[in-house]
Amino acid sequence: MLSEELKLRTKERHQQLEVKVITAIKLIHHRNDYARLLQLFAGYFGSLEDLIEQNLNLDMLTDYRLRRKAAALQADLISMNVPLPKKIGSENLPTIKNSLQAIGALYVMEGSTLGGRIIRKMVADKLPNENAFSFFEGYGEKTNDMWKSFKASIDAIVLNNKETNVVIDSANETFYKFSFYFDFFNAD
């Protein structure tokens, strides 16, 4: 199954990024710290979604439009009266030129909804008066169901070994580029 292959073969890159995200969350002490984290996600995910949408065959994932993340990030930033970030350059994004690469990148984005609910709780504990959590709330009570649905959709795609490797390479590159962007953004 593609979803299991992805989980296994992206584990290292996923964990590297996760360490950075958790470290950033631990450093949140003020509302501005949280806003900066949202801007980081908004810049990357907003630009990544544009690439995915340009290249994804919607027959492969018919509910894709429900899975967009940039709008929730923008809503959170607007509710905090924080400027929206600029789109990031292609040098900071994975290569996405076809549906297989789009699925690999989308695997990373969809997976973020599972951790997002944990992040929401961590941030809410630090900033109890904050309510800008649309993005990290994911799909709310439907988050696990949406994740299972996503996995079922990609597992239904019949791929040969070469095509499977394209999806996995794209997911790994997405984790890597987001990790690199995370460092770059935080160096400012």
PDB file of C-alpha atoms in Angstrom:
ATOM      1  CA  MET A   1       0.000   0.000   0.000  1.00  0.00           C
ATOM      2  CA  LEU A   2       1.277   3.425  -0.956  1.00  0.00           C
ATOM      3  CA  SER A   3       0.361   5.061   2.360  1.00  0.00           C
ATOM      4  CA  GLU A   4       2.393   2.506   4.335  1.00  0.00           C
ATOM      5  CA  GLU A   5       5.341   2.836   1.943  1.00  0.00           C
ATOM      6  CA  LEU A   6       5.229   6.608   2.361  1.00  0.00           C
ATOM      7  CA  LYS A   7       5.131   6.391   6.141  1.00  0.00           C
ATOM      8  CA  LEU A   8       8.074   4.005   6.234  1.00  0.00           C
ATOM      9  CA  ARG A   9      10.246   5.692   3.630  1.00  0.00           C
ATOM     10  CA  THR A  10       9.703   9.295   4.776  1.00  0.00           C
ATOM     11  CA  LYS A  11      10.105   8.630   8.489  1.00  0.00           C
ATOM     12  CA  GLU A  12      13.584  10.154   8.785  1.00  0.00           C
ATOM     13  CA  ARG A  13      12.730  13.421   6.995  1.00  0.00           C
ATOM     14  CA  HIS A  14       9.451  13.639   8.881  1.00  0.00           C
ATOM     15  CA  GLN A  15      11.184  13.295  12.229  1.00  0.00           C
ATOM     16  CA  GLN A  16      13.800  15.919  11.319  1.00  0.00           C
ATOM     17  CA  LEU A  17      11.079  18.449  10.540  1.00  0.00           C
ATOM     18  CA  GLU A  18       9.025  17.468  13.576  1.00  0.00           C
ATOM     19  CA  VAL A  19      11.944  18.258  15.903  1.00  0.00           C
ATOM     20  CA  LYS A  20      12.159  21.766  14.446  1.00  0.00           C
ATOM     21  CA  VAL A  21       8.426  22.382  14.759  1.00  0.00           C
ATOM     22  CA  ILE A  22       8.287  21.148  18.356  1.00  0.00           C
ATOM     23  CA  THR A  23      11.329  23.273  19.252  1.00  0.00           C
ATOM     24  CA  ALA A  24       9.631  26.338  17.743  1.00  0.00           C
ATOM     25  CA  ILE A  25       6.464  25.642  19.712  1.00  0.00           C
ATOM     26  CA  LYS A  26       8.434  25.355  22.941  1.00  0.00           C
ATOM     27  CA  LEU A  27       9.870  28.809  22.206  1.00  0.00           C
ATOM     28  CA  ILE A  28       6.426  30.399  21.960  1.00  0.00           C
ATOM     29  CA  HIS A  29       5.980  32.808  24.861  1.00  0.00           C
ATOM     30  CA  HIS A  30       3.951  35.602  23.281  1.00  0.00           C
ATOM     31  CA  ARG A  31       1.253  36.052  20.694  1.00  0.00           C
ATOM     32  CA  ASN A  32       3.846  37.407  18.247  1.00  0.00           C
ATOM     33  CA  ASP A  33       5.802  34.144  18.469  1.00  0.00           C
ATOM     34  CA  TYR A  34       2.700  32.212  17.501  1.00  0.00           C
ATOM     35  CA  ALA A  35       1.884  34.642  14.681  1.00  0.00           C
ATOM     36  CA  ARG A  36       5.370  34.122  13.291  1.00  0.00           C
ATOM     37  CA  LEU A  37       4.865  30.346  13.296  1.00  0.00           C
ATOM     38  CA  LEU A  38       1.564  30.775  11.442  1.00  0.00           C
ATOM     39  CA  GLN A  39       3.271  33.042   8.896  1.00  0.00           C
ATOM     40  CA  LEU A  40       5.909  30.388   8.312  1.00  0.00           C
ATOM     41  CA  PHE A  41       3.286  27.722   7.648  1.00  0.00           C
ATOM     42  CA  ALA A  42       1.191  30.111   5.533  1.00  0.00           C
ATOM     43  CA  GLY A  43       4.097  31.084   3.310  1.00  0.00           C
ATOM     44  CA  TYR A  44       5.115  27.510   2.652  1.00  0.00           C
ATOM     45  CA  PHE A  45       1.726  25.801   2.482  1.00  0.00           C
ATOM     46  CA  GLY A  46       0.124  28.582   0.441  1.00  0.00           C
ATOM     47  CA  SER A  47       2.829  28.382  -2.195  1.00  0.00           C
ATOM     48  CA  LEU A  48       2.878  24.577  -2.090  1.00  0.00           C
ATOM     49  CA  GLU A  49      -0.891  24.393  -2.579  1.00  0.00           C
ATOM     50  CA  ASP A  50      -0.590  26.501  -5.727  1.00  0.00           C
ATOM     51  CA  LEU A  51       1.893  24.009  -7.188  1.00  0.00           C
ATOM     52  CA  ILE A  52      -0.201  21.025  -6.177  1.00  0.00           C
ATOM     53  CA  GLU A  53      -3.354  22.467  -7.685  1.00  0.00           C
ATOM     54  CA  GLN A  54      -1.599  23.181 -10.986  1.00  0.00           C
ATOM     55  CA  ASN A  55      -0.434  19.573 -11.285  1.00  0.00           C
ATOM     56  CA  LEU A  56      -2.902  17.312  -9.467  1.00  0.00           C
ATOM     57  CA  ASN A  57      -5.297  15.188 -11.469  1.00  0.00           C
ATOM     58  CA  LEU A  58      -8.449  15.788  -9.435  1.00  0.00           C
ATOM     59  CA  ASP A  59      -9.741  12.332 -10.377  1.00  0.00           C
ATOM     60  CA  MET A  60      -7.009  10.943  -8.118  1.00  0.00           C
ATOM     61  CA  LEU A  61      -8.332  12.870  -5.121  1.00  0.00           C
ATOM     62  CA  THR A  62     -11.874  14.039  -5.713  1.00  0.00           C
ATOM     63  CA  ASP A  63     -12.186  15.812  -2.354  1.00  0.00           C
ATOM     64  CA  TYR A  64      -9.006  17.855  -2.824  1.00  0.00           C
ATOM     65  CA  ARG A  65     -10.793  21.205  -2.565  1.00  0.00           C
ATOM     66  CA  LEU A  66     -11.872  20.296   0.990  1.00  0.00           C
ATOM     67  CA  ARG A  67      -8.236  19.682   1.876  1.00  0.00           C
ATOM     68  CA  ARG A  68      -6.864  23.152   1.219  1.00  0.00           C
ATOM     69  CA  LYS A  69      -4.913  24.589   4.169  1.00  0.00           C
ATOM     70  CA  ALA A  70      -3.945  28.121   3.107  1.00  0.00           C
ATOM     71  CA  ALA A  71      -7.399  29.595   3.739  1.00  0.00           C
ATOM     72  CA  ALA A  72      -7.375  28.455   7.376  1.00  0.00           C
ATOM     73  CA  LEU A  73      -3.897  29.912   7.859  1.00  0.00           C
ATOM     74  CA  GLN A  74      -4.972  33.202   6.308  1.00  0.00           C
ATOM     75  CA  ALA A  75      -8.071  33.312   8.507  1.00  0.00           C
ATOM     76  CA  ASP A  76      -5.929  32.793  11.611  1.00  0.00           C
ATOM     77  CA  LEU A  77      -3.507  35.542  10.611  1.00  0.00           C
ATOM     78  CA  ILE A  78      -6.312  37.956   9.742  1.00  0.00           C
ATOM     79  CA  SER A  79      -8.009  37.301  13.087  1.00  0.00           C
ATOM     80  CA  MET A  80      -4.715  38.181  14.778  1.00  0.00           C
ATOM     81  CA  ASN A  81      -4.318  41.346  12.643  1.00  0.00           C
ATOM     82  CA  VAL A  82      -1.045  39.985  11.287  1.00  0.00           C
ATOM     83  CA  PRO A  83       0.052  40.565   7.681  1.00  0.00           C
ATOM     84  CA  LEU A  84      -0.151  37.652   5.296  1.00  0.00           C
ATOM     85  CA  PRO A  85       3.236  36.419   4.128  1.00  0.00           C
ATOM     86  CA  LYS A  86       4.428  36.702   0.565  1.00  0.00           C
ATOM     87  CA  LYS A  87       4.482  33.623  -1.607  1.00  0.00           C
ATOM     88  CA  ILE A  88       7.832  31.896  -1.480  1.00  0.00           C
ATOM     89  CA  GLY A  89      10.058  31.206  -4.445  1.00  0.00           C
ATOM     90  CA  SER A  90      10.211  27.898  -6.255  1.00  0.00           C
ATOM     91  CA  GLU A  91      13.749  27.321  -4.964  1.00  0.00           C
ATOM     92  CA  ASN A  92      12.212  26.733  -1.515  1.00  0.00           C
ATOM     93  CA  LEU A  93       9.574  24.309  -2.783  1.00  0.00           C
ATOM     94  CA  PRO A  94       9.729  20.714  -3.963  1.00  0.00           C
ATOM     95  CA  THR A  95       9.631  19.973  -7.660  1.00  0.00           C
ATOM     96  CA  ILE A  96       6.026  19.323  -8.626  1.00  0.00           C
ATOM     97  CA  LYS A  97       5.438  18.831 -12.325  1.00  0.00           C
ATOM     98  CA  ASN A  98       2.925  15.984 -12.341  1.00  0.00           C
ATOM     99  CA  SER A  99       0.172  14.330 -10.313  1.00  0.00           C
ATOM    100  CA  LEU A 100       2.484  11.792  -8.687  1.00  0.00           C
ATOM    101  CA  GLN A 101       4.708  14.525  -7.278  1.00  0.00           C
ATOM    102  CA  ALA A 102       1.595  16.436  -6.202  1.00  0.00           C
ATOM    103  CA  ILE A 103       0.348  13.385  -4.267  1.00  0.00           C
ATOM    104  CA  GLY A 104       3.718  13.081  -2.509  1.00  0.00           C
ATOM    105  CA  ALA A 105       3.621  16.720  -1.408  1.00  0.00           C
ATOM    106  CA  LEU A 106      -0.013  16.445  -0.395  1.00  0.00           C
ATOM    107  CA  TYR A 107       0.848  13.460   1.815  1.00  0.00           C
ATOM    108  CA  VAL A 108       3.021  15.809   3.881  1.00  0.00           C
ATOM    109  CA  MET A 109       0.338  18.480   4.098  1.00  0.00           C
ATOM    110  CA  GLU A 110      -2.426  16.044   4.996  1.00  0.00           C
ATOM    111  CA  GLY A 111      -0.240  14.382   7.599  1.00  0.00           C
ATOM    112  CA  SER A 112       0.223  17.760   9.241  1.00  0.00           C
ATOM    113  CA  THR A 113      -3.446  17.738  10.251  1.00  0.00           C
ATOM    114  CA  LEU A 114      -2.797  14.848  12.633  1.00  0.00           C
ATOM    115  CA  GLY A 115      -0.026  16.664  14.468  1.00  0.00           C
ATOM    116  CA  GLY A 116      -1.850  19.963  14.215  1.00  0.00           C
ATOM    117  CA  ARG A 117      -4.338  19.078  16.901  1.00  0.00           C
ATOM    118  CA  ILE A 118      -1.469  18.320  19.296  1.00  0.00           C
ATOM    119  CA  ILE A 119       0.210  21.592  18.340  1.00  0.00           C
ATOM    120  CA  ARG A 120      -3.062  23.434  18.960  1.00  0.00           C
ATOM    121  CA  LYS A 121      -3.213  22.110  22.511  1.00  0.00           C
ATOM    122  CA  MET A 122       0.447  22.959  23.172  1.00  0.00           C
ATOM    123  CA  VAL A 123      -0.004  26.537  21.948  1.00  0.00           C
ATOM    124  CA  ALA A 124      -3.359  26.992  23.696  1.00  0.00           C
ATOM    125  CA  ASP A 125      -1.732  25.963  26.975  1.00  0.00           C
ATOM    126  CA  LYS A 126       0.898  28.685  26.466  1.00  0.00           C
ATOM    127  CA  LEU A 127      -1.513  31.331  25.140  1.00  0.00           C
ATOM    128  CA  PRO A 128      -4.865  30.640  26.822  1.00  0.00           C
ATOM    129  CA  ASN A 129      -6.468  33.820  25.444  1.00  0.00           C
ATOM    130  CA  GLU A 130      -5.624  32.987  21.822  1.00  0.00           C
ATOM    131  CA  ASN A 131      -8.321  31.671  19.495  1.00  0.00           C
ATOM    132  CA  ALA A 132      -6.637  31.674  16.065  1.00  0.00           C
ATOM    133  CA  PHE A 133      -6.488  27.901  15.650  1.00  0.00           C
ATOM    134  CA  SER A 134      -8.353  27.185  12.405  1.00  0.00           C
ATOM    135  CA  PHE A 135      -5.283  25.696  10.770  1.00  0.00           C
ATOM    136  CA  PHE A 136      -4.069  23.585  13.661  1.00  0.00           C
ATOM    137  CA  GLU A 137      -7.596  22.373  14.372  1.00  0.00           C
ATOM    138  CA  GLY A 138      -7.425  20.550  11.027  1.00  0.00           C
ATOM    139  CA  TYR A 139     -10.775  18.977  10.285  1.00  0.00           C
ATOM    140  CA  GLY A 140     -11.855  19.033  13.918  1.00  0.00           C
ATOM    141  CA  GLU A 141     -13.558  15.836  14.982  1.00  0.00           C
ATOM    142  CA  LYS A 142     -13.300  14.569  11.392  1.00  0.00           C
ATOM    143  CA  THR A 143      -9.491  14.768  11.282  1.00  0.00           C
ATOM    144  CA  ASN A 144      -8.887  11.028  11.682  1.00  0.00           C
ATOM    145  CA  ASP A 145     -11.653  10.197   9.188  1.00  0.00           C
ATOM    146  CA  MET A 146     -10.203  12.632   6.641  1.00  0.00           C
ATOM    147  CA  TRP A 147      -6.747  11.095   7.094  1.00  0.00           C
ATOM    148  CA  LYS A 148      -8.146   7.584   6.585  1.00  0.00           C
ATOM    149  CA  SER A 149     -10.022   8.803   3.513  1.00  0.00           C
ATOM    150  CA  PHE A 150      -6.863  10.364   2.098  1.00  0.00           C
ATOM    151  CA  LYS A 151      -4.888   7.169   2.656  1.00  0.00           C
ATOM    152  CA  ALA A 152      -7.657   5.091   1.036  1.00  0.00           C
ATOM    153  CA  SER A 153      -7.654   7.411  -1.978  1.00  0.00           C
ATOM    154  CA  ILE A 154      -3.922   7.205  -2.553  1.00  0.00           C
ATOM    155  CA  ASP A 155      -3.852   3.462  -1.820  1.00  0.00           C
ATOM    156  CA  ALA A 156      -6.436   3.002  -4.598  1.00  0.00           C
ATOM    157  CA  ILE A 157      -4.036   4.487  -7.164  1.00  0.00           C
ATOM    158  CA  VAL A 158      -2.365   1.656  -9.075  1.00  0.00           C
ATOM    159  CA  LEU A 159       1.328   2.422  -9.415  1.00  0.00           C
ATOM    160  CA  ASN A 160       4.370   0.565 -10.587  1.00  0.00           C
ATOM    161  CA  ASN A 161       7.628   0.691  -8.590  1.00  0.00           C
ATOM    162  CA  LYS A 162       9.003   3.658 -10.531  1.00  0.00           C
ATOM    163  CA  GLU A 163       5.817   5.689  -9.992  1.00  0.00           C
ATOM    164  CA  THR A 164       5.753   4.774  -6.297  1.00  0.00           C
ATOM    165  CA  ASN A 165       9.314   6.065  -6.003  1.00  0.00           C
ATOM    166  CA  VAL A 166       8.288   9.358  -7.638  1.00  0.00           C
ATOM    167  CA  VAL A 167       5.582   9.866  -4.986  1.00  0.00           C
ATOM    168  CA  ILE A 168       7.940   8.951  -2.137  1.00  0.00           C
ATOM    169  CA  ASP A 169      10.766  11.116  -3.467  1.00  0.00           C
ATOM    170  CA  SER A 170       8.350  14.048  -3.693  1.00  0.00           C
ATOM    171  CA  ALA A 171       7.159  13.549  -0.108  1.00  0.00           C
ATOM    172  CA  ASN A 172      10.756  13.378   1.113  1.00  0.00           C
ATOM    173  CA  GLU A 173      11.661  16.492  -0.860  1.00  0.00           C
ATOM    174  CA  THR A 174       8.613  18.284   0.588  1.00  0.00           C
ATOM    175  CA  PHE A 175       9.704  17.436   4.132  1.00  0.00           C
ATOM    176  CA  TYR A 176      13.284  18.465   3.317  1.00  0.00           C
ATOM    177  CA  LYS A 177      12.357  21.754   1.652  1.00  0.00           C
ATOM    178  CA  PHE A 178       9.957  22.677   4.445  1.00  0.00           C
ATOM    179  CA  SER A 179      12.675  21.899   6.978  1.00  0.00           C
ATOM    180  CA  PHE A 180      15.136  24.058   5.026  1.00  0.00           C
ATOM    181  CA  TYR A 181      12.548  26.863   4.725  1.00  0.00           C
ATOM    182  CA  PHE A 182      11.886  26.556   8.451  1.00  0.00           C
ATOM    183  CA  ASP A 183      15.585  27.298   9.119  1.00  0.00           C
ATOM    184  CA  PHE A 184      15.698  30.088   6.548  1.00  0.00           C
ATOM    185  CA  PHE A 185      12.539  31.750   7.866  1.00  0.00           C
ATOM    186  CA  ASN A 186      13.739  31.585  11.467  1.00  0.00           C
ATOM    187  CA  ALA A 187      17.141  33.021  10.548  1.00  0.00           C
ATOM    188  CA  ASP A 188      15.491  36.362   9.653  1.00  0.00           C
TER     189      ASP A 188
END
